[in-house]
Amino acid sequence: MQVDAVLVLFCVWLAGTAGSLAQSRGHKLETYKQSRSRRETRMDGGGGQKTGSPIYKRSPDMTKSLMTKSEQLLRIEDHDFTMRPAFGGPPIPVGVDVQDERLSFPSTNNQSMTFDSRLVKKIWVPDMFFVHSKRSFIHDTTTDNVMLRVYPDGNVLYSLRVTVTAMCNMDLSRFPLDTQTCSLEIESYAYTDDDLMLYWKKGNESLNTDERISLSQFLIQKFHTTTKLAFYSSTGWYNRLYIHFTLRRHIFFFLLQTYFPATLMVMLSWVSFWIDRRAVPARVPLGITTVLTMSTIITGVNASMPRVSYIKAVDIYLWVSFVFVFLSVIEYAAVNYLSTVQERKERKLRERLPCTCGIGNPDEMMIDPQITGYGSMDINNTGNYGMPENGGRQDRMLAQVSLNDPQIASQVKPSRGYVNIWIDTHAIDKYSRVVFPGAYILFNIIYWSIYS
């Protein structure tokens, strides 16, 4: 009840103000005519001016003539421009131009008249707005960027410069290798399709864009226009214009910032396969560093992305790369553990062997040179991770003990006259050098063939 009372008082105040303004305008106009009549009488009666005086040759100032004012020429005072044209009749078509017969004016040269925003406030314009707009504004530097052009037949061109920030529903499941379709929707706020009919006058040709326009993340592939009806349960049906843009995201930025660093971290983790398995201070920090770097890359990418509940294409690549880096650390853990277990077995075996006791010649316990390619080695050196004294690397070393002494033969189980006391754990690194790169290359082939 309080709101209704305020509205009524406000309307009454507006009516009283309009009446006082009308009386004041009539009084001023009458006073102006009387003063003009006195000036003309004084000029005619003086007789001081000659016929050939320059003051009579000067062209008249059209802006000071009451009969040629734009408001009187367009007969603005004769119509109520708060109502749409042909109110109560068929809907008014609004396309690129608006035809309003009330604004027609006589013209001998068929030239149009151009006005600024001051006249726009006095005539009727379509109340169009951008649907799903989050923020928009009309540029007003140095004045309102609005143009109104009226033609003699009543056609009106209404142009304004506006910046719109609109919402776009995006599917980021293929990000950053995605293509999005966004749309701008234009609709009348108050007039239904019974009063206002919006349409694209020339279809797709109604939109003109500069070919030099480019976006930082997207490339505008194409755009097209459509017209549909929108229904609101409380007000009815409205005409709605659509501008659909097809945008393809630029991938080069994400290749430099995400994909290349992740690939380099995976390749860096493979370096540990070529480092001696006894170099624990070298292999462990290398694996931990690559794992932490991958975690930082994943966190940085997710921090700049909207929080969605589905997996994106970049998430698949980063997490698979993280798994490869993590498995390289697990691989060294397995190698180190198996090496420790085997060292314990060798130590127990040496404790069971009576060293040189009962062996006629200690040199009889030899490394088979045909198998390993190395010369003789003392039994106390068989637990040296299969590495000879000169630092050379071998993939498999067999300490073979001749079992000529029955006492030794009864303590160990022979195999073709020899005993294997070494199992090569270095073969895991050897296979990893091939398996890890091959699997990662296969993953990249499948990934880029699906998403690119």
Short mmCIF file of C-alpha atoms in Angstrom, two decimals, residues 1 38 42 49 133 151-152 167 175 219 244 320 389 400-401 417 451:
data_model
loop_
_atom_site.label_atom_id
_atom_site.label_comp_id
_atom_site.label_asym_id
_atom_site.label_seq_id
_atom_site.Cartn_x
_atom_site.Cartn_y
_atom_site.Cartn_z
CA MET A 1 0.00 0.00 0.00
CA ARG A 38 8.66 45.22 -32.24
CA ARG A 42 11.51 49.43 -35.59
CA GLN A 49 19.11 51.01 -43.93
CA SER A 133 24.37 -10.23 -20.33
CA TYR A 151 15.07 9.85 -43.86
CA PRO A 152 12.24 11.80 -45.53
CA MET A 167 27.64 -15.60 -20.67
CA PHE A 175 40.25 -28.34 -23.26
CA LEU A 219 40.10 -17.89 -33.50
CA HIS A 244 26.22 -17.68 -33.12
CA VAL A 320 49.40 -39.94 -17.32
CA GLU A 389 87.36 -54.11 -10.26
CA GLN A 400 80.91 -70.65 -10.87
CA VAL A 401 82.57 -72.86 -8.31
CA GLY A 417 79.10 -79.01 -12.24
CA TYR A 451 41.83 -34.89 -29.43
#
